[in-house]
């Protein structure tokens, strides 16, 4: 089937929600993708921070195939060994004792929102949830409400009640909104979809301390920043804080759909029997994939990818000399290069693709780099050369 036919079918039969590149991917190997015409691309998107082991990672592929032959799915009415092995490993590595397994980031955040409300309700408290301007937490109605997106809020009204947004990085505004009706805060330490926009260390540390002193739950959305993305297993570790709840998805199972909501013993036991559940959540295939992914990550990859992430940061620094690059942000293997508004980031995106590099455009006219954690210095050098070439030939 040629690309035109493929595009025609999508245009006629898929709900019109995606704008896709003129590219049909056939397969992946290592940190590279190949299109149906055999063109090779070094992948700095990784299925949006998801394929953290790249493609066809030998140990991962073997573990997934083995599980497919053995058992893919049974309901959560039964125990499985693979789920319990994964739970024990995730609890050990994360330090969170209570875990709920689901299928996506939105579901993980939905679980966190329900858990915060249940925890508050158990002691008769109201539960408004504070989220940040610029936040992205998912596309279900509750997570869309926590997400900062005015046009979608208008389109999908009426939305669930009990959400409010504070100004990005503005502690005074945060403090003024943290009144007695608030039971929880949901926050990303770096806003990925909004263009790799970080919170300051001061903001996170002060917001956390204020929540602690007031008995308000602090939940960190680690869907994009977790699983080693920022150089630590979870991004909250950079701040020396201990959230009550964190959420995970994207890279959690190396490309197989999965999400998780993790909580402390006290908060995670607020749910009662039958309060929450999932048909697919934590099924055998997802758990086998997640277990192998976490094993690989915590037996060397976390440290090596953190070093490569530092290297990426160093190599990107000199681009600030170009007057059309307005900011370079991020941590580890999550980096953003913001261009001035009159130079659309999509132009750079296209030029990089022509040179065999896939990147992605996030909010604020920002080129986002979120490669597999297995990306090499040589592959980074290649991207930097291509970027150098493009910058040198850009006059604005
Ligand atoms: C991607 C993302 C989500 C939503 O995850 P889905 O799996 O698409 O539902 C939520 N929060 C953050 C920070 C994300 O990056």
mmCIF file of C-alpha atoms and ligand atoms in Angstrom:
data_model
loop_
_atom_site.group_PDB
_atom_site.id
_atom_site.type_symbol
_atom_site.label_atom_id
_atom_site.label_comp_id
_atom_site.label_asym_id
_atom_site.label_seq_id
_atom_site.Cartn_x
_atom_site.Cartn_y
_atom_site.Cartn_z
ATOM 1 C CA UNK A 1 0.000 0.000 0.000
ATOM 2 C CA UNK A 2 1.471 3.377 -0.919
ATOM 3 C CA UNK A 3 1.456 6.484 1.261
ATOM 4 C CA UNK A 4 -1.276 8.205 -0.741
ATOM 5 C CA UNK A 5 -3.656 5.282 -0.238
ATOM 6 C CA UNK A 6 -2.806 5.164 3.483
ATOM 7 C CA UNK A 7 -3.480 8.901 3.804
ATOM 8 C CA UNK A 8 -6.766 8.547 1.941
ATOM 9 C CA UNK A 9 -8.019 5.832 4.310
ATOM 10 C CA UNK A 10 -7.080 7.844 7.396
ATOM 11 C CA UNK A 11 -8.729 10.955 5.952
ATOM 12 C CA UNK A 12 -11.941 9.031 5.304
ATOM 13 C CA UNK A 13 -12.119 6.669 8.248
ATOM 14 C CA UNK A 14 -10.262 8.057 11.259
ATOM 15 C CA UNK A 15 -11.907 10.670 13.421
ATOM 16 C CA UNK A 16 -10.296 13.933 12.319
ATOM 17 C CA UNK A 17 -8.217 14.632 15.445
ATOM 18 C CA UNK A 18 -4.605 14.202 14.347
ATOM 19 C CA UNK A 19 -2.440 16.204 12.009
ATOM 20 C CA UNK A 20 0.193 13.717 10.902
ATOM 21 C CA UNK A 21 3.502 14.103 9.117
ATOM 22 C CA UNK A 22 3.815 12.929 5.554
ATOM 23 C CA UNK A 23 5.561 9.814 6.767
ATOM 24 C CA UNK A 24 4.547 6.188 7.237
ATOM 25 C CA UNK A 25 6.743 4.269 9.674
ATOM 26 C CA UNK A 26 7.423 0.635 8.924
ATOM 27 C CA UNK A 27 9.737 -0.592 11.659
ATOM 28 C CA UNK A 28 12.360 0.346 14.193
ATOM 29 C CA UNK A 29 15.769 -0.948 15.189
ATOM 30 C CA UNK A 30 17.974 0.465 17.941
ATOM 31 C CA UNK A 31 17.313 4.202 18.175
ATOM 32 C CA UNK A 32 16.224 4.470 14.538
ATOM 33 C CA UNK A 33 12.957 4.256 12.644
ATOM 34 C CA UNK A 34 12.521 3.227 8.999
ATOM 35 C CA UNK A 35 9.696 4.415 6.750
ATOM 36 C CA UNK A 36 7.911 2.295 4.132
ATOM 37 C CA UNK A 37 10.349 3.531 1.484
ATOM 38 C CA UNK A 38 13.345 2.344 3.487
ATOM 39 C CA UNK A 39 14.466 5.809 4.647
ATOM 40 C CA UNK A 40 16.187 5.820 8.036
ATOM 41 C CA UNK A 41 15.568 8.368 10.810
ATOM 42 C CA UNK A 42 17.330 8.776 14.136
ATOM 43 C CA UNK A 43 14.457 9.107 16.563
ATOM 44 C CA UNK A 44 14.437 11.973 19.076
ATOM 45 C CA UNK A 45 10.702 11.543 19.721
ATOM 46 C CA UNK A 46 10.522 7.922 20.943
ATOM 47 C CA UNK A 47 6.757 7.703 20.522
ATOM 48 C CA UNK A 48 6.555 10.781 22.787
ATOM 49 C CA UNK A 49 8.973 9.793 25.546
ATOM 50 C CA UNK A 50 7.587 6.258 25.490
ATOM 51 C CA UNK A 51 10.020 3.916 23.727
ATOM 52 C CA UNK A 52 12.728 4.408 26.327
ATOM 53 C CA UNK A 53 14.615 1.271 25.221
ATOM 54 C CA UNK A 54 14.434 2.201 21.535
ATOM 55 C CA UNK A 55 13.275 -0.480 19.109
ATOM 56 C CA UNK A 56 13.708 -4.231 19.150
ATOM 57 C CA UNK A 57 15.826 -4.120 22.305
ATOM 58 C CA UNK A 58 16.897 -7.788 22.482
ATOM 59 C CA UNK A 59 16.152 -8.502 26.158
ATOM 60 C CA UNK A 60 12.908 -6.534 26.141
ATOM 61 C CA UNK A 61 11.628 -8.102 22.928
ATOM 62 C CA UNK A 62 12.443 -11.578 24.237
ATOM 63 C CA UNK A 63 10.590 -10.949 27.529
ATOM 64 C CA UNK A 64 7.508 -9.608 25.725
ATOM 65 C CA UNK A 65 7.445 -12.497 23.213
ATOM 66 C CA UNK A 66 7.807 -15.043 25.998
ATOM 67 C CA UNK A 67 4.848 -13.515 27.839
ATOM 68 C CA UNK A 68 2.706 -13.459 24.666
ATOM 69 C CA UNK A 69 3.156 -17.212 24.383
ATOM 70 C CA UNK A 70 2.420 -17.773 28.058
ATOM 71 C CA UNK A 71 -0.465 -15.477 28.978
ATOM 72 C CA UNK A 72 -1.511 -12.023 27.792
ATOM 73 C CA UNK A 73 -4.538 -11.202 29.838
ATOM 74 C CA UNK A 74 -6.732 -12.455 32.634
ATOM 75 C CA UNK A 75 -9.060 -10.342 34.691
ATOM 76 C CA UNK A 76 -8.013 -8.735 37.945
ATOM 77 C CA UNK A 77 -10.282 -11.294 39.638
ATOM 78 C CA UNK A 78 -7.214 -13.544 39.701
ATOM 79 C CA UNK A 79 -3.647 -13.218 40.905
ATOM 80 C CA UNK A 80 -0.789 -13.566 38.460
ATOM 81 C CA UNK A 81 2.838 -14.081 39.306
ATOM 82 C CA UNK A 82 4.052 -11.570 36.748
ATOM 83 C CA UNK A 83 1.883 -8.767 38.181
ATOM 84 C CA UNK A 84 3.054 -9.473 41.712
ATOM 85 C CA UNK A 85 6.710 -9.568 40.627
ATOM 86 C CA UNK A 86 6.279 -6.192 38.912
ATOM 87 C CA UNK A 87 4.483 -4.674 41.917
ATOM 88 C CA UNK A 88 7.251 -5.740 44.285
ATOM 89 C CA UNK A 89 9.926 -4.348 41.956
ATOM 90 C CA UNK A 90 8.139 -1.025 41.347
ATOM 91 C CA UNK A 91 7.457 -0.574 45.066
ATOM 92 C CA UNK A 92 11.110 -1.280 45.867
ATOM 93 C CA UNK A 93 12.543 1.051 43.212
ATOM 94 C CA UNK A 94 10.039 3.895 43.684
ATOM 95 C CA UNK A 95 9.676 3.778 47.461
ATOM 96 C CA UNK A 96 5.868 4.012 47.112
ATOM 97 C CA UNK A 97 4.036 1.154 48.806
ATOM 98 C CA UNK A 98 0.580 1.421 47.177
ATOM 99 C CA UNK A 99 0.151 1.050 43.443
ATOM 100 C CA UNK A 100 -2.784 0.996 41.028
ATOM 101 C CA UNK A 101 -2.115 -0.181 37.471
ATOM 102 C CA UNK A 102 -4.023 1.214 34.488
ATOM 103 C CA UNK A 103 -3.454 1.851 30.781
ATOM 104 C CA UNK A 104 -2.505 5.458 30.103
ATOM 105 C CA UNK A 105 -1.386 8.744 31.588
ATOM 106 C CA UNK A 106 -4.892 10.162 31.633
ATOM 107 C CA UNK A 107 -6.115 7.127 33.552
ATOM 108 C CA UNK A 108 -3.230 7.367 36.004
ATOM 109 C CA UNK A 109 -4.122 11.010 36.706
ATOM 110 C CA UNK A 110 -7.835 10.181 36.849
ATOM 111 C CA UNK A 111 -6.947 7.654 39.558
ATOM 112 C CA UNK A 112 -4.860 10.269 41.415
ATOM 113 C CA UNK A 113 -7.764 12.748 41.302
ATOM 114 C CA UNK A 114 -10.240 10.159 42.586
ATOM 115 C CA UNK A 115 -7.795 9.080 45.288
ATOM 116 C CA UNK A 116 -7.289 12.673 46.507
ATOM 117 C CA UNK A 117 -11.052 13.170 46.630
ATOM 118 C CA UNK A 118 -11.635 9.881 48.430
ATOM 119 C CA UNK A 119 -8.897 10.682 50.936
ATOM 120 C CA UNK A 120 -10.483 14.078 51.644
ATOM 121 C CA UNK A 121 -14.018 12.659 51.782
ATOM 122 C CA UNK A 122 -12.917 10.035 54.329
ATOM 123 C CA UNK A 123 -12.342 12.847 56.810
ATOM 124 C CA UNK A 124 -15.304 14.926 55.670
ATOM 125 C CA UNK A 125 -13.208 17.546 53.866
ATOM 126 C CA UNK A 126 -14.040 19.291 50.581
ATOM 127 C CA UNK A 127 -11.737 18.616 47.689
ATOM 128 C CA UNK A 128 -10.773 21.222 45.213
ATOM 129 C CA UNK A 129 -7.676 20.350 43.216
ATOM 130 C CA UNK A 130 -5.128 22.952 42.191
ATOM 131 C CA UNK A 131 -3.215 22.590 38.939
ATOM 132 C CA UNK A 132 -0.911 24.948 37.089
ATOM 133 C CA UNK A 133 -1.410 27.272 34.180
ATOM 134 C CA UNK A 134 0.130 25.486 31.224
ATOM 135 C CA UNK A 135 -0.463 22.047 32.724
ATOM 136 C CA UNK A 136 -1.210 18.962 30.647
ATOM 137 C CA UNK A 137 -2.713 16.010 32.490
ATOM 138 C CA UNK A 138 -4.724 14.138 29.848
ATOM 139 C CA UNK A 139 -7.899 14.138 27.808
ATOM 140 C CA UNK A 140 -10.602 12.505 29.905
ATOM 141 C CA UNK A 141 -13.096 15.038 31.250
ATOM 142 C CA UNK A 142 -11.505 15.311 34.705
ATOM 143 C CA UNK A 143 -7.915 15.376 33.445
ATOM 144 C CA UNK A 144 -8.918 17.824 30.695
ATOM 145 C CA UNK A 145 -10.301 20.068 33.413
ATOM 146 C CA UNK A 146 -6.980 19.867 35.276
ATOM 147 C CA UNK A 147 -5.261 20.611 31.952
ATOM 148 C CA UNK A 148 -4.950 24.291 31.028
ATOM 149 C CA UNK A 149 -6.733 24.525 27.673
ATOM 150 C CA UNK A 150 -9.357 27.246 27.451
ATOM 151 C CA UNK A 151 -10.722 26.390 24.010
ATOM 152 C CA UNK A 152 -11.262 22.722 24.928
ATOM 153 C CA UNK A 153 -12.786 23.712 28.251
ATOM 154 C CA UNK A 154 -15.309 25.727 26.316
ATOM 155 C CA UNK A 155 -15.968 22.979 23.778
ATOM 156 C CA UNK A 156 -16.574 20.235 26.347
ATOM 157 C CA UNK A 157 -18.523 22.135 28.979
ATOM 158 C CA UNK A 158 -20.012 21.352 31.400
ATOM 159 C CA UNK A 159 -16.816 20.128 33.039
ATOM 160 C CA UNK A 160 -16.453 18.477 36.450
ATOM 161 C CA UNK A 161 -16.280 21.009 39.269
ATOM 162 C CA UNK A 162 -13.543 21.495 41.824
ATOM 163 C CA UNK A 163 -10.482 22.450 39.799
ATOM 164 C CA UNK A 164 -8.557 25.710 39.829
ATOM 165 C CA UNK A 165 -5.343 26.873 38.181
ATOM 166 C CA UNK A 166 -2.510 28.871 39.730
ATOM 167 C CA UNK A 167 -0.057 31.023 37.810
ATOM 168 C CA UNK A 168 2.993 29.147 36.527
ATOM 169 C CA UNK A 169 5.969 29.500 38.883
ATOM 170 C CA UNK A 170 4.149 32.152 40.942
ATOM 171 C CA UNK A 171 4.320 31.132 44.605
ATOM 172 C CA UNK A 172 2.291 34.110 45.867
ATOM 173 C CA UNK A 173 -0.559 33.211 43.532
ATOM 174 C CA UNK A 174 -0.273 29.545 44.535
ATOM 175 C CA UNK A 175 -0.420 30.489 48.207
ATOM 176 C CA UNK A 176 -3.447 32.730 47.730
ATOM 177 C CA UNK A 177 -5.363 29.909 46.026
ATOM 178 C CA UNK A 178 -4.455 27.233 48.578
ATOM 179 C CA UNK A 179 -7.502 27.880 50.770
ATOM 180 C CA UNK A 180 -9.406 25.431 52.976
ATOM 181 C CA UNK A 181 -11.423 24.059 50.065
ATOM 182 C CA UNK A 182 -8.255 22.593 48.496
ATOM 183 C CA UNK A 183 -7.341 18.971 49.249
ATOM 184 C CA UNK A 184 -4.673 18.345 46.661
ATOM 185 C CA UNK A 185 -2.216 19.785 44.161
ATOM 186 C CA UNK A 186 -1.408 18.100 40.853
ATOM 187 C CA UNK A 187 1.765 19.305 39.147
ATOM 188 C CA UNK A 188 4.408 18.366 36.546
ATOM 189 C CA UNK A 189 7.932 19.452 37.525
ATOM 190 C CA UNK A 190 8.590 20.169 33.837
ATOM 191 C CA UNK A 191 5.598 20.910 31.606
ATOM 192 C CA UNK A 192 6.375 18.685 28.621
ATOM 193 C CA UNK A 193 3.498 19.486 26.300
ATOM 194 C CA UNK A 194 3.862 23.192 27.041
ATOM 195 C CA UNK A 195 7.370 23.208 25.578
ATOM 196 C CA UNK A 196 9.559 21.588 28.254
ATOM 197 C CA UNK A 197 8.790 24.397 30.702
ATOM 198 C CA UNK A 198 10.339 23.754 34.127
ATOM 199 C CA UNK A 199 9.230 24.929 37.538
ATOM 200 C CA UNK A 200 11.972 26.572 39.571
ATOM 201 C CA UNK A 201 13.511 24.661 42.434
ATOM 202 C CA UNK A 202 12.208 27.341 44.817
ATOM 203 C CA UNK A 203 8.656 27.029 43.574
ATOM 204 C CA UNK A 204 8.518 23.239 43.918
ATOM 205 C CA UNK A 205 10.236 23.182 47.313
ATOM 206 C CA UNK A 206 8.078 26.000 48.743
ATOM 207 C CA UNK A 207 4.818 24.692 47.276
ATOM 208 C CA UNK A 208 5.569 21.246 48.674
ATOM 209 C CA UNK A 209 6.460 22.593 52.130
ATOM 210 C CA UNK A 210 3.292 24.683 52.264
ATOM 211 C CA UNK A 211 1.127 21.683 51.286
ATOM 212 C CA UNK A 212 2.813 19.534 53.931
ATOM 213 C CA UNK A 213 2.275 22.126 56.644
ATOM 214 C CA UNK A 214 -1.410 22.430 55.722
ATOM 215 C CA UNK A 215 -2.153 18.699 55.296
ATOM 216 C CA UNK A 216 -2.822 19.120 51.556
ATOM 217 C CA UNK A 217 -1.857 16.265 49.257
ATOM 218 C CA UNK A 218 0.973 16.865 46.786
ATOM 219 C CA UNK A 219 0.726 14.785 43.603
ATOM 220 C CA UNK A 220 3.396 14.884 40.899
ATOM 221 C CA UNK A 221 2.472 13.931 37.326
ATOM 222 C CA UNK A 222 5.554 11.952 36.263
ATOM 223 C CA UNK A 223 3.900 10.594 33.112
ATOM 224 C CA UNK A 224 6.500 12.284 30.902
ATOM 225 C CA UNK A 225 9.263 13.118 33.400
ATOM 226 C CA UNK A 226 9.387 9.680 35.041
ATOM 227 C CA UNK A 227 11.252 6.491 34.086
ATOM 228 C CA UNK A 228 14.665 8.141 33.959
ATOM 229 C CA UNK A 229 13.697 10.882 31.505
ATOM 230 C CA UNK A 230 15.304 13.725 33.496
ATOM 231 C CA UNK A 231 18.363 11.792 34.717
ATOM 232 C CA UNK A 232 16.719 10.386 37.847
ATOM 233 C CA UNK A 233 14.113 7.629 38.067
ATOM 234 C CA UNK A 234 11.512 10.316 38.922
ATOM 235 C CA UNK A 235 11.869 14.065 38.456
ATOM 236 C CA UNK A 236 10.692 14.861 42.009
ATOM 237 C CA UNK A 237 14.009 13.404 43.252
ATOM 238 C CA UNK A 238 15.801 16.526 41.952
ATOM 239 C CA UNK A 239 13.994 18.582 44.609
ATOM 240 C CA UNK A 240 14.460 16.468 47.741
ATOM 241 C CA UNK A 241 10.697 16.186 48.251
ATOM 242 C CA UNK A 242 8.486 13.158 48.918
ATOM 243 C CA UNK A 243 5.118 13.523 47.134
ATOM 244 C CA UNK A 244 2.053 11.712 48.481
ATOM 245 C CA UNK A 245 1.139 10.517 45.001
ATOM 246 C CA UNK A 246 2.905 10.203 41.658
ATOM 247 C CA UNK A 247 1.522 9.106 38.301
ATOM 248 C CA UNK A 248 3.342 7.263 35.527
ATOM 249 C CA UNK A 249 2.674 6.107 31.961
ATOM 250 C CA UNK A 250 4.514 6.771 28.650
ATOM 251 C CA UNK A 251 7.881 5.003 29.176
ATOM 252 C CA UNK A 252 6.675 2.712 31.956
ATOM 253 C CA UNK A 253 6.436 -0.422 29.790
ATOM 254 C CA UNK A 254 8.774 0.470 26.919
ATOM 255 C CA UNK A 255 5.953 1.004 24.398
ATOM 256 C CA UNK A 256 3.170 -1.271 25.606
ATOM 257 C CA UNK A 257 0.200 0.773 26.877
ATOM 258 C CA UNK A 258 0.320 1.096 30.651
ATOM 259 C CA UNK A 259 -0.097 3.637 33.412
ATOM 260 C CA UNK A 260 0.267 3.628 37.175
ATOM 261 C CA UNK A 261 -0.747 5.694 40.159
ATOM 262 C CA UNK A 262 1.596 5.319 43.139
ATOM 263 C CA UNK A 263 0.886 6.537 46.656
ATOM 264 C CA UNK A 264 2.130 6.408 50.204
ATOM 265 C CA UNK A 265 0.690 3.747 52.493
ATOM 266 C CA UNK A 266 -1.602 6.241 54.206
ATOM 267 C CA UNK A 267 -3.008 7.845 51.066
ATOM 268 C CA UNK A 268 -3.030 4.695 48.936
ATOM 269 C CA UNK A 269 -5.252 2.857 51.413
ATOM 270 C CA UNK A 270 -7.968 5.547 51.258
ATOM 271 C CA UNK A 271 -9.809 3.690 48.475
ATOM 272 C CA UNK A 272 -12.371 1.145 49.578
ATOM 273 C CA UNK A 273 -13.215 -2.183 47.989
ATOM 274 C CA UNK A 274 -14.803 -1.577 44.591
ATOM 275 C CA UNK A 275 -13.920 2.146 44.512
ATOM 276 C CA UNK A 276 -11.776 1.837 41.428
ATOM 277 C CA UNK A 277 -10.770 -0.784 38.889
ATOM 278 C CA UNK A 278 -9.778 -1.562 35.314
ATOM 279 C CA UNK A 279 -10.317 -4.449 32.893
ATOM 280 C CA UNK A 280 -6.966 -4.194 31.153
ATOM 281 C CA UNK A 281 -4.998 -2.417 33.883
ATOM 282 C CA UNK A 282 -1.900 -4.344 34.951
ATOM 283 C CA UNK A 283 -2.499 -7.254 32.609
ATOM 284 C CA UNK A 284 0.134 -9.941 32.174
ATOM 285 C CA UNK A 285 1.621 -8.633 28.940
ATOM 286 C CA UNK A 286 1.907 -5.055 30.237
ATOM 287 C CA UNK A 287 3.411 -6.237 33.524
ATOM 288 C CA UNK A 288 6.007 -8.431 31.795
ATOM 289 C CA UNK A 289 6.983 -5.481 29.578
ATOM 290 C CA UNK A 290 7.045 -3.022 32.495
ATOM 291 C CA UNK A 291 9.047 -5.381 34.691
ATOM 292 C CA UNK A 292 11.718 -5.942 32.046
ATOM 293 C CA UNK A 293 11.817 -2.202 31.252
ATOM 294 C CA UNK A 294 12.324 -1.283 34.913
ATOM 295 C CA UNK A 295 14.931 -4.038 35.361
ATOM 296 C CA UNK A 296 16.940 -2.756 32.400
ATOM 297 C CA UNK A 297 16.569 0.864 33.525
ATOM 298 C CA UNK A 298 17.747 0.160 37.058
ATOM 299 C CA UNK A 299 20.672 -2.049 36.126
ATOM 300 C CA UNK A 300 22.848 0.615 34.494
ATOM 301 C CA UNK A 301 20.731 2.460 31.925
ATOM 302 C CA UNK A 302 19.585 5.109 34.409
ATOM 303 C CA UNK A 303 23.186 6.169 35.091
ATOM 304 C CA UNK A 304 24.417 5.928 31.500
ATOM 305 C CA UNK A 305 21.406 7.828 30.122
ATOM 306 C CA UNK A 306 21.833 10.527 32.778
ATOM 307 C CA UNK A 307 25.400 11.063 31.524
ATOM 308 C CA UNK A 308 24.210 11.162 27.904
ATOM 309 C CA UNK A 309 21.483 13.625 28.946
ATOM 310 C CA UNK A 310 24.122 15.929 30.449
ATOM 311 C CA UNK A 311 26.068 15.644 27.214
ATOM 312 C CA UNK A 312 22.977 16.625 25.198
ATOM 313 C CA UNK A 313 22.539 19.678 27.442
ATOM 314 C CA UNK A 314 26.183 20.702 26.908
ATOM 315 C CA UNK A 315 25.990 20.237 23.142
ATOM 316 C CA UNK A 316 22.810 22.317 22.918
ATOM 317 C CA UNK A 317 24.206 25.240 24.921
ATOM 318 C CA UNK A 318 26.010 26.972 22.044
ATOM 319 C CA UNK A 319 22.786 27.368 20.041
ATOM 320 C CA UNK A 320 21.843 30.238 22.329
ATOM 321 C CA UNK A 321 24.218 32.396 20.227
ATOM 322 C CA UNK A 322 21.613 32.467 17.429
ATOM 323 C CA UNK A 323 19.275 35.421 17.780
ATOM 324 C CA UNK A 324 16.331 33.349 16.534
ATOM 325 C CA UNK A 325 16.685 30.854 19.405
ATOM 326 C CA UNK A 326 15.001 32.399 22.415
ATOM 327 C CA UNK A 327 15.545 29.709 25.064
ATOM 328 C CA UNK A 328 17.043 26.277 25.686
ATOM 329 C CA UNK A 329 15.497 24.349 28.570
ATOM 330 C CA UNK A 330 15.193 20.971 30.234
ATOM 331 C CA UNK A 331 16.943 18.235 32.132
ATOM 332 C CA UNK A 332 18.467 14.910 31.158
ATOM 333 C CA UNK A 333 16.993 13.525 27.949
ATOM 334 C CA UNK A 334 14.074 15.976 27.997
ATOM 335 C CA UNK A 335 15.161 19.168 26.269
ATOM 336 C CA UNK A 336 13.418 22.036 24.533
ATOM 337 C CA UNK A 337 14.754 24.584 22.062
ATOM 338 C CA UNK A 338 12.409 27.538 21.789
ATOM 339 C CA UNK A 339 12.459 29.618 18.615
ATOM 340 C CA UNK A 340 11.283 33.193 18.275
ATOM 341 C CA UNK A 341 7.652 33.433 17.203
ATOM 342 C CA UNK A 342 8.276 34.582 13.653
ATOM 343 C CA UNK A 343 10.290 31.443 12.905
ATOM 344 C CA UNK A 344 7.860 28.509 13.242
ATOM 345 C CA UNK A 345 9.453 25.491 14.929
ATOM 346 C CA UNK A 346 7.704 23.331 12.316
ATOM 347 C CA UNK A 347 10.217 24.674 9.746
ATOM 348 C CA UNK A 348 13.112 23.252 11.781
ATOM 349 C CA UNK A 349 11.161 20.060 12.372
ATOM 350 C CA UNK A 350 10.777 19.575 8.590
ATOM 351 C CA UNK A 351 14.397 20.424 7.835
ATOM 352 C CA UNK A 352 15.620 17.948 10.452
ATOM 353 C CA UNK A 353 13.369 15.233 9.046
ATOM 354 C CA UNK A 354 14.814 15.845 5.567
ATOM 355 C CA UNK A 355 18.226 15.220 7.131
ATOM 356 C CA UNK A 356 17.123 11.986 8.832
ATOM 357 C CA UNK A 357 16.258 13.211 12.349
ATOM 358 C CA UNK A 358 12.821 13.033 13.950
ATOM 359 C CA UNK A 359 12.018 15.684 16.540
ATOM 360 C CA UNK A 360 8.724 17.057 17.724
ATOM 361 C CA UNK A 361 7.186 20.482 18.164
ATOM 362 C CA UNK A 362 5.643 21.139 21.588
ATOM 363 C CA UNK A 363 3.953 24.269 22.968
ATOM 364 C CA UNK A 364 5.563 27.725 22.891
ATOM 365 C CA UNK A 365 7.157 27.185 19.455
ATOM 366 C CA UNK A 366 9.583 24.717 21.013
ATOM 367 C CA UNK A 367 11.453 21.824 19.428
ATOM 368 C CA UNK A 368 11.247 19.008 21.942
ATOM 369 C CA UNK A 369 13.939 16.325 22.204
ATOM 370 C CA UNK A 370 12.800 13.207 24.076
ATOM 371 C CA UNK A 371 14.808 10.328 22.551
ATOM 372 C CA UNK A 372 15.059 6.734 23.762
ATOM 373 C CA UNK A 373 17.226 6.573 26.902
ATOM 374 C CA UNK A 374 19.527 4.323 24.863
ATOM 375 C CA UNK A 375 20.443 7.198 22.509
ATOM 376 C CA UNK A 376 24.206 7.466 21.976
ATOM 377 C CA UNK A 377 26.595 10.426 22.002
ATOM 378 C CA UNK A 378 27.317 9.731 18.319
ATOM 379 C CA UNK A 379 23.613 9.988 17.479
ATOM 380 C CA UNK A 380 23.447 13.230 19.446
ATOM 381 C CA UNK A 381 26.509 14.555 17.578
ATOM 382 C CA UNK A 382 24.691 13.794 14.321
ATOM 383 C CA UNK A 383 21.634 15.753 15.399
ATOM 384 C CA UNK A 384 23.794 18.674 16.553
ATOM 385 C CA UNK A 385 25.584 18.800 13.160
ATOM 386 C CA UNK A 386 22.251 18.793 11.342
ATOM 387 C CA UNK A 387 20.964 21.561 13.636
ATOM 388 C CA UNK A 388 24.185 23.544 13.114
ATOM 389 C CA UNK A 389 23.752 23.297 9.345
ATOM 390 C CA UNK A 390 20.117 24.432 9.555
ATOM 391 C CA UNK A 391 20.901 27.318 11.923
ATOM 392 C CA UNK A 392 23.824 28.511 9.783
ATOM 393 C CA UNK A 393 21.552 28.710 6.741
ATOM 394 C CA UNK A 394 18.718 30.455 8.589
ATOM 395 C CA UNK A 395 18.679 34.216 8.283
ATOM 396 C CA UNK A 396 15.938 36.135 9.916
HETATM 397 C C1 LIG B 1 1.225 12.383 27.887
HETATM 398 C C2 LIG B 1 0.880 12.944 29.199
HETATM 399 C C3 LIG B 1 -0.343 12.640 29.837
HETATM 400 C C4 LIG B 1 -1.419 11.833 29.171
HETATM 401 O O1 LIG B 1 -1.030 10.539 28.876
HETATM 402 P P1 LIG B 1 -1.931 9.631 27.885
HETATM 403 O O2 LIG B 1 -1.269 8.289 27.977
HETATM 404 O O3 LIG B 1 -1.862 10.256 26.528
HETATM 405 O O4 LIG B 1 -3.303 9.633 28.434
HETATM 406 C C5 LIG B 1 -0.567 13.145 31.104
HETATM 407 N N1 LIG B 1 0.359 13.906 31.716
HETATM 408 C C6 LIG B 1 1.534 14.231 31.136
HETATM 409 C C7 LIG B 1 2.529 15.068 31.885
HETATM 410 C C8 LIG B 1 1.831 13.771 29.858
HETATM 411 O O5 LIG B 1 2.989 14.096 29.273
#
